[in-house]
Short mmCIF file of C-alpha atoms in Angstrom, two decimals:
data_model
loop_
_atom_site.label_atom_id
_atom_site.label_comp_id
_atom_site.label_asym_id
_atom_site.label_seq_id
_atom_site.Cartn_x
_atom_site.Cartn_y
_atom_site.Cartn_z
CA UNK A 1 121.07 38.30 -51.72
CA UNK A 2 119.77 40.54 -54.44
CA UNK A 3 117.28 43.58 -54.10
CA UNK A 4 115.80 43.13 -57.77
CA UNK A 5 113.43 45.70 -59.89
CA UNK A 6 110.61 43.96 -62.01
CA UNK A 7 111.42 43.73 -66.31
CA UNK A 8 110.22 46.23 -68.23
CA UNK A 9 109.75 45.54 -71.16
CA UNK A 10 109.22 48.11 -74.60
CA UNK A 11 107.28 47.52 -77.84
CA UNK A 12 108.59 47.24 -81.01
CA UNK A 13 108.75 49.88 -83.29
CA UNK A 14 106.33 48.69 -86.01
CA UNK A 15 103.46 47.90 -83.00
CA UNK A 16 103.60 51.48 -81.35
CA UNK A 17 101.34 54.32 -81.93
CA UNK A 18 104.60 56.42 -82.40
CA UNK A 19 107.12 55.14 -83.86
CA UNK A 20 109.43 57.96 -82.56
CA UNK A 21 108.68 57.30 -79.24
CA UNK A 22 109.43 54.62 -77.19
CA UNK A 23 105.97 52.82 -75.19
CA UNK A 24 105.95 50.12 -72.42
CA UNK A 25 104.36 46.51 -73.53
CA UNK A 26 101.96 46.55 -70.42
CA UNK A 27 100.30 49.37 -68.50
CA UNK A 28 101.62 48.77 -65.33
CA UNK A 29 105.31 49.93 -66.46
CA UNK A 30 103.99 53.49 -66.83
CA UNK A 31 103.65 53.94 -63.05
CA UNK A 32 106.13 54.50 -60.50
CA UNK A 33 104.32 52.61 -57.88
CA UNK A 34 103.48 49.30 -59.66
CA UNK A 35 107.25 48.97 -60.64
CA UNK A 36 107.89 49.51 -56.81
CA UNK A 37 105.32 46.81 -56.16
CA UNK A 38 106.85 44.51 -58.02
CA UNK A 39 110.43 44.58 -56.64
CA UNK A 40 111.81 41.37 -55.02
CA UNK A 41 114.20 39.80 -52.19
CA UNK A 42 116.04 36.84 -54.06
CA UNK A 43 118.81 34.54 -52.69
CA UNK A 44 121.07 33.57 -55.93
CA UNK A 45 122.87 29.97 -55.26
CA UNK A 46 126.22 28.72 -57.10
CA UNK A 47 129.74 28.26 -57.77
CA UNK A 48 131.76 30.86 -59.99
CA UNK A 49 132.36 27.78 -62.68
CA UNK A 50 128.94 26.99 -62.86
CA UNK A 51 124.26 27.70 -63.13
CA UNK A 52 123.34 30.20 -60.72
CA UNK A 53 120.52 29.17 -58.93
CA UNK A 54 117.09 31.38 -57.97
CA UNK A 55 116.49 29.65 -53.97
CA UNK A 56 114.25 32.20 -52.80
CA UNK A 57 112.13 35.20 -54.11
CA UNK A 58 109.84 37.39 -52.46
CA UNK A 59 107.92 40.78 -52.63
CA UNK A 60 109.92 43.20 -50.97
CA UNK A 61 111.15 47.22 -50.78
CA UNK A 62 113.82 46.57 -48.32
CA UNK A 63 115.43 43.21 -46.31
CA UNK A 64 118.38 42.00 -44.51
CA UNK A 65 119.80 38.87 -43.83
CA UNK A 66 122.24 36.72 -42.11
CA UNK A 67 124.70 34.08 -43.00
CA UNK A 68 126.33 31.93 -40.83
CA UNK A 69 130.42 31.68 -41.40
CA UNK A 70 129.85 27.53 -42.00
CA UNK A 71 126.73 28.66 -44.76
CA UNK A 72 124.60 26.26 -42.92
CA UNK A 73 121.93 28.62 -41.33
CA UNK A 74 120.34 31.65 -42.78
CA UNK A 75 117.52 34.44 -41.60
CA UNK A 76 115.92 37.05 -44.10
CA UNK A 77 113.64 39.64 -43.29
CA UNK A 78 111.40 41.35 -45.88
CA UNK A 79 109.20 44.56 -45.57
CA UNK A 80 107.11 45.11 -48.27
CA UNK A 81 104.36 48.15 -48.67
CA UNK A 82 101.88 49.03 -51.45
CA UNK A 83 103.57 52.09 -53.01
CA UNK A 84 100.24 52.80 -55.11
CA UNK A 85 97.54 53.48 -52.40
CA UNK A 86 96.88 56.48 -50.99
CA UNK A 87 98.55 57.62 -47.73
CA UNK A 88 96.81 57.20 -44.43
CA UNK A 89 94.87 60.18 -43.25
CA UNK A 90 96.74 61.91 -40.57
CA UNK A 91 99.46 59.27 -41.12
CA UNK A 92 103.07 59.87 -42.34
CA UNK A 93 103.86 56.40 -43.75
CA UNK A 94 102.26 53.78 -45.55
CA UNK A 95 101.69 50.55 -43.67
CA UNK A 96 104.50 47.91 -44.16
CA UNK A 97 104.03 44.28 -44.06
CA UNK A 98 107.57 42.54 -42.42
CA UNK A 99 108.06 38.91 -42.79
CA UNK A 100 110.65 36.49 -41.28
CA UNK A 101 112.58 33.51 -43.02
CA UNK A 102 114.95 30.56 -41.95
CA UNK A 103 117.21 28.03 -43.68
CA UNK A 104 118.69 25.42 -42.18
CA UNK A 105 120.03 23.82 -45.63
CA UNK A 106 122.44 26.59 -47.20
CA UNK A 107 119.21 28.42 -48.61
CA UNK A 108 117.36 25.81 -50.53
CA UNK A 109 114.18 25.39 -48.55
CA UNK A 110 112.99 28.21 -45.91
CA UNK A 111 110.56 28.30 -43.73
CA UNK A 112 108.39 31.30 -42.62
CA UNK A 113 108.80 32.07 -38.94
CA UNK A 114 106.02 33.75 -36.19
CA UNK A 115 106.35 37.22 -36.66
CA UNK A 116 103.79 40.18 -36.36
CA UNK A 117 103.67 41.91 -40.10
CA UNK A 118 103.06 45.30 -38.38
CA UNK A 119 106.59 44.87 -36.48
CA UNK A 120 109.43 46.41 -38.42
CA UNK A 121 112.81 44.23 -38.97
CA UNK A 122 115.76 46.77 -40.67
CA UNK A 123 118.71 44.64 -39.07
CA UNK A 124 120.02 41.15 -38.39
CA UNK A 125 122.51 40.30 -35.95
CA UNK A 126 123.21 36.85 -35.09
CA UNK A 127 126.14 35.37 -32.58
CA UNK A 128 125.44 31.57 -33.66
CA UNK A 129 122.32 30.13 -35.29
CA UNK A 130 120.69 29.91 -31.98
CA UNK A 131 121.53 33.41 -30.35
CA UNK A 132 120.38 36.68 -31.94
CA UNK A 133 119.10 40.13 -32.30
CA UNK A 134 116.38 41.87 -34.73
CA UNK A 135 116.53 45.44 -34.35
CA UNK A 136 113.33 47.61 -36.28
CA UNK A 137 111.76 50.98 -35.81
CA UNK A 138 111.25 52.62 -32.74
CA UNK A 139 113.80 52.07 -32.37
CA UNK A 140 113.11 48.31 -30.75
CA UNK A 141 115.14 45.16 -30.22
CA UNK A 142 114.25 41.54 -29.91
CA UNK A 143 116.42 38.62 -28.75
CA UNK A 144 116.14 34.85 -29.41
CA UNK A 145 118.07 32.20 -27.44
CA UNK A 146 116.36 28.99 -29.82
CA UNK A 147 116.97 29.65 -32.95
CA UNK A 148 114.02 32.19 -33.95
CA UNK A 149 110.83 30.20 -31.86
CA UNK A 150 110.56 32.94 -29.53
CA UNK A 151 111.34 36.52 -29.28
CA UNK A 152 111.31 38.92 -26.00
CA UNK A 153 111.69 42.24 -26.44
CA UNK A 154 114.32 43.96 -24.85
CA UNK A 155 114.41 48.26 -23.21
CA UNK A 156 116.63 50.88 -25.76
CA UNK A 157 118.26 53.02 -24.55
CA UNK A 158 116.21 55.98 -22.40
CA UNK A 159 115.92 59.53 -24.95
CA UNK A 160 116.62 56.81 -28.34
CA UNK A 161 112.58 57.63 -28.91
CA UNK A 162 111.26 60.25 -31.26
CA UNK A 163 108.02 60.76 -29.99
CA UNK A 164 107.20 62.49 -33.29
CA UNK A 165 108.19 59.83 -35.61
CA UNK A 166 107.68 55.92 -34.81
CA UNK A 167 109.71 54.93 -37.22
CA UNK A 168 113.07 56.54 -35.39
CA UNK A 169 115.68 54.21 -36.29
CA UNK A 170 119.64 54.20 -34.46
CA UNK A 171 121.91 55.93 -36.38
CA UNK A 172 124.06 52.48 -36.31
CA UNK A 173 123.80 48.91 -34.32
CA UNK A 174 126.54 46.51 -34.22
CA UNK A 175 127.40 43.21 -32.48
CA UNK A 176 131.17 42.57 -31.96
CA UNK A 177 134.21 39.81 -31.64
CA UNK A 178 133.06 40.10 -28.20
CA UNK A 179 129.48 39.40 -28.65
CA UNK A 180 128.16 42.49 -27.21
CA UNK A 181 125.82 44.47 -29.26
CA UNK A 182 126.31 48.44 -29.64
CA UNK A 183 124.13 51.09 -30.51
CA UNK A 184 124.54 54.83 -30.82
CA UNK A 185 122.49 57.38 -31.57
CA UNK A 186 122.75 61.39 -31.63
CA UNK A 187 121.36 63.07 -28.42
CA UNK A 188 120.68 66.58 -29.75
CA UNK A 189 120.19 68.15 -26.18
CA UNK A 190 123.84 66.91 -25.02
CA UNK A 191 125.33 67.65 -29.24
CA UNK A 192 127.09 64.21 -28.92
CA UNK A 193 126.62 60.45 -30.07
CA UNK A 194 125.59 58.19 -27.16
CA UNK A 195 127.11 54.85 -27.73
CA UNK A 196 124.92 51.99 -25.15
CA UNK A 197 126.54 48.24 -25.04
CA UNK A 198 124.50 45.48 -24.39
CA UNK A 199 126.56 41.90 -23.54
CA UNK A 200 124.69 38.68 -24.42
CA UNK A 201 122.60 37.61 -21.73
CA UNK A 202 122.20 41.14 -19.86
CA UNK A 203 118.55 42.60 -20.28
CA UNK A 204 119.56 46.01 -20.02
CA UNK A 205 122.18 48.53 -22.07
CA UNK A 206 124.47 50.63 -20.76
CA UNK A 207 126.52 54.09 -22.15
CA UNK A 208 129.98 53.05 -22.68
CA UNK A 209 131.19 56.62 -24.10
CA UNK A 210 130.04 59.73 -25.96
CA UNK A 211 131.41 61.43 -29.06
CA UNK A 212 130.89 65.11 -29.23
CA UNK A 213 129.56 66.68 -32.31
CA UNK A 214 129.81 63.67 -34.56
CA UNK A 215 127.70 60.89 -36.16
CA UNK A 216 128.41 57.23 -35.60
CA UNK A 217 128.75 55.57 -39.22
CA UNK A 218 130.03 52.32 -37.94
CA UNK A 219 131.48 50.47 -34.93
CA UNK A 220 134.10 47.46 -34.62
CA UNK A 221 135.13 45.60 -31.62
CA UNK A 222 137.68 42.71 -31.31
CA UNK A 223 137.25 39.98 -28.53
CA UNK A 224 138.91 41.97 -25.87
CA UNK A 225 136.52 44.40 -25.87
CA UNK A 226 138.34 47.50 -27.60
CA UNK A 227 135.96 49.23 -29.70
CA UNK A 228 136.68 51.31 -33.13
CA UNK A 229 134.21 53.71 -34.21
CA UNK A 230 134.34 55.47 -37.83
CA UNK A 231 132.06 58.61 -37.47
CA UNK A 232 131.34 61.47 -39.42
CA UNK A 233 131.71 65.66 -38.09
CA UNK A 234 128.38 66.84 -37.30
CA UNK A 235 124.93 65.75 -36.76
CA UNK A 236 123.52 63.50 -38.51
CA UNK A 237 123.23 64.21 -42.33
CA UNK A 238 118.98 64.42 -42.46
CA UNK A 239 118.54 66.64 -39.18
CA UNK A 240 120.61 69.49 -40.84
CA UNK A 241 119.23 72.46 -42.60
CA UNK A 242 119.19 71.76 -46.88
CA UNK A 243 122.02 74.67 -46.75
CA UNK A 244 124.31 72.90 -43.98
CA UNK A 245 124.44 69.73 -45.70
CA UNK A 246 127.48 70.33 -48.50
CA UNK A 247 129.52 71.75 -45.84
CA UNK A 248 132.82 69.72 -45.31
CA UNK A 249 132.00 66.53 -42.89
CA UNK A 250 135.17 64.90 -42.29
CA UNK A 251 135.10 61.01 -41.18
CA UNK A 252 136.68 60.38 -38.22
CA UNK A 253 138.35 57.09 -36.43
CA UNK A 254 138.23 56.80 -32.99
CA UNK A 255 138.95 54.06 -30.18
CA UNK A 256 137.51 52.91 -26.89
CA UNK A 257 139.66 51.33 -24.45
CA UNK A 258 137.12 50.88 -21.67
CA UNK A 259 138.04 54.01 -20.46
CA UNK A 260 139.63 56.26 -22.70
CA UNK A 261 138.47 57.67 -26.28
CA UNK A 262 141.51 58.44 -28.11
CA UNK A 263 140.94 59.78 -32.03
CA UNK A 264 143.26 58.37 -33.97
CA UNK A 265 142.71 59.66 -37.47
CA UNK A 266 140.87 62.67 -39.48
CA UNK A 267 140.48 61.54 -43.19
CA UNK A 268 140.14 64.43 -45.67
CA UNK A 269 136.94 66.34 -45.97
CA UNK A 270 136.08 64.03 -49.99
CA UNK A 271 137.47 60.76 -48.38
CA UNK A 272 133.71 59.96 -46.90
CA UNK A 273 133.39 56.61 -45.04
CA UNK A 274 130.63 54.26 -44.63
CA UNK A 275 132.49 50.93 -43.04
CA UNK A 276 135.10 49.93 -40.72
CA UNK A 277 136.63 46.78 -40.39
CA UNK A 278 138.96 45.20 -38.54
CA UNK A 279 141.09 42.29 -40.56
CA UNK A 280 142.39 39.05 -39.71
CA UNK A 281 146.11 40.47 -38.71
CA UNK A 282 144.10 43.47 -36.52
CA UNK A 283 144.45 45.75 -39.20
CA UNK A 284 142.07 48.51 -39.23
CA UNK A 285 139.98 48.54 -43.12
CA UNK A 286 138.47 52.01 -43.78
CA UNK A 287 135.60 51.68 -46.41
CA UNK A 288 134.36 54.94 -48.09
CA UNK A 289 133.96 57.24 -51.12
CA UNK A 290 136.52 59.51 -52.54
CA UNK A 291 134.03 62.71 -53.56
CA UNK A 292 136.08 64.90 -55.06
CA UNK A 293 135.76 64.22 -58.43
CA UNK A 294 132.17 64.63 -59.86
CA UNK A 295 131.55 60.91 -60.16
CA UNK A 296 133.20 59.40 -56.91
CA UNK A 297 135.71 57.00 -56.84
CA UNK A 298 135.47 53.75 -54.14
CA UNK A 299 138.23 54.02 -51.98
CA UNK A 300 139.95 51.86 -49.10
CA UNK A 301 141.97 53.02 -46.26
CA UNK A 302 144.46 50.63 -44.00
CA UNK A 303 146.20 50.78 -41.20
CA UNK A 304 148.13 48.24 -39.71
CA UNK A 305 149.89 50.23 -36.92
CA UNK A 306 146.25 50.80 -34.48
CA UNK A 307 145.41 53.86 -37.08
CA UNK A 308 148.16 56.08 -36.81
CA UNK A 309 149.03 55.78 -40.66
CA UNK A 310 146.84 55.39 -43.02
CA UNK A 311 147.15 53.86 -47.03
CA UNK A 312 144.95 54.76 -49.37
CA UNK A 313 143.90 52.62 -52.37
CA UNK A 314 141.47 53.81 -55.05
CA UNK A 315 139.13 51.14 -56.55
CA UNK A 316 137.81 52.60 -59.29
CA UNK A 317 133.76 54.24 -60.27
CA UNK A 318 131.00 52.63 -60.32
CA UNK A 319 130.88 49.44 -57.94
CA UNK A 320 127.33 48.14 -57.55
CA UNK A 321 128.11 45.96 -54.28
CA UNK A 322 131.09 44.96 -51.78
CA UNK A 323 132.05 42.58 -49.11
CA UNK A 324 134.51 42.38 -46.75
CA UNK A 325 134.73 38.27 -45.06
CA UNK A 326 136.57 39.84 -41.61
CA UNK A 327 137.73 35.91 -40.81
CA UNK A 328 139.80 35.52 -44.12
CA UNK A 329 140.87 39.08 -45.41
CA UNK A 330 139.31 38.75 -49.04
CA UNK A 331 137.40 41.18 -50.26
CA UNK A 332 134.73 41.45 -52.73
CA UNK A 333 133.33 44.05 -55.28
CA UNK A 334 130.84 44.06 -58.29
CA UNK A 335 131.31 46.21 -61.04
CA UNK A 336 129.61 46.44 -64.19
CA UNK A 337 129.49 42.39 -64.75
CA UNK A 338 132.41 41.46 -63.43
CA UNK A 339 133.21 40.03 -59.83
CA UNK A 340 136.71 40.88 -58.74
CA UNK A 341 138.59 39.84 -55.81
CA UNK A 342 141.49 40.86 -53.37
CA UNK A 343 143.11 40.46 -50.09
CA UNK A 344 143.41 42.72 -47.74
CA UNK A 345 145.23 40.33 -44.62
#
């Protein structure tokens, strides 16, 4: 899946009304909103040896999607808003139109589910092609037991709300090994990360555990039910003052046992992580940023001994996109125009 800006195109030199300066060949490419207007969701198809394929394209600002492991089942969700009206009167945002998309044929025909376009989707997670979550603004979460026919809402979480912004979003949800779906977000009262777990089939979440005075960036959980948590020192990054927010914010690993939260591991204060994994031989795969150089360099962290040690392996500048396939230990990054591959078992 590809988050695409429209072409925009120049004039040659002989046809503009200053040859010194460079001029767009159609009005539209002047203004900030119509280029934002035009940006698209597209699902690229292929093999490495071989055409690449445009399945699907749509007008869109923001999506996610899911994949099942066998390829045979997709969902995409789209939000789209028109970036060159004025805003609302006594309204913060823009109204966004959301739409919902399945494949049942590896991507190449979808179909456009029932789903209200005033209803915000930001994340997809999916047990099995059947059995699912869509969690949006609100923050809200829907379940579907038949394959995206019918959705019920489900209760977040009491003091997740902003009352003063609708759009309040958790600062992370995750479903794990264990098919239980985890949320945190940052109670400001208490200065700690509440982390709620919802099991499959339960109506209701529940607080597992709290972290004091950090920010959940990311949460893994294998199928016995032991959860990893990469967080970050402080509150989160938006809430702080514009002067509090180059102070040092170390990332942090941590680790639920059902009972007891154990940290395992401070990373330097430029080593700033965004993922954790956990890889086929229960490794742990840190995911970040090295920001000590002006730059930043894409790093990865491992630890194959429940995160006491940890190696570090810079990737290099400038990666445009990553995956990480948890099931067979290869990862993926985009750089430039090149594709390059690696495992990490």
């Amino acid at each position: 899946m590809k988050l695409t800006n429209p072409e925009v195109t120049t004039k040659p030199q002989e046809e503009r009304s200053d040859p010194t300066k460079a001029e767009f060949t159609e009005q539209w490419m002047y203004s900030p909103g119509e280029t934002a207007n035009r940006r698209s969701v597209r699902i690229l198809d292929g093999n490495l040896d071989g055409e690449i394929a445009r399945r699907f394209e749509e007008p869109a600002q923001r999506s996610d999607w899911w994949l099942a492991p066998d390829w045979s089942t997709l969902y995409l969700a789209t939000g789209w808003s028109d970036r060159t009206t004025e805003m609302p009167s006594g309204q913060r945002y823009r109204p966004e139109l959301t739409q919902l998309f399945k494949s049942t044929d590896q991507g190449r025909e979808w179909e456009r589910l029932r789903w209200p376009e005033d209803q915000n989707i930001t994340f997809l997670h999916f047990l099995d092609a059947q059995r699912g979550y869509l969690i949006g603004w609100g923050p809200k979460i829907w379940r579907t037991t038949d394959g995206g026919e019918h959705w019920n809402e489900l209760p977040v979480p009491e003091g997740a709300h902003n009352p003063e912004d609708p759009r309040e979003q958790f600062d992370l949800v995750a479903l794990g090994e264990d098919n239980v779906l985890r949320m945190a977000f940052y109670d400001h009262a208490a200065d700690a990360s509440r982390i709620h777990a919802l099991p499959w089939g339960e109506d209701t979440s529940q607080q597992a555990f709290t972290i004091p005075g950090h920010t959940v960036m990311d949460i893994a959980a294998n199928t016995e039910g032991t959860v990893y948590v990469l967080s970050t020192q402080g509150t989160p990054y938006f809430s702080l003052p514009s002067e509090a927010r180059n102070a040092p914010r170390p990332s942090v690993v941590w680790c639920w046992n059902g009972s007891t939260l154990q940290r395992l591991h401070e990373f330097p204060p430029e080593l700033k992580g965004y993922a954790l994994y956990l890889t086929p031989s229960e490794g742990l795969l840190f995911d970040g940023i090295d920001e000590s150089s002006l730059l930043g360099n894409n790093v990865t962290a491992v630890s194959y001994d429940g995160g006491t040690s940890w190696q570090v392996e810079d990737e290099g500048r400038s990666a445009q996109g990553g995956y990480y396939d948890t099931r067979t230990g290869t990862r993926w990054r985009v750089s430039g125009y090149s594709l390059y591959q690696r495992e990490i078992p």
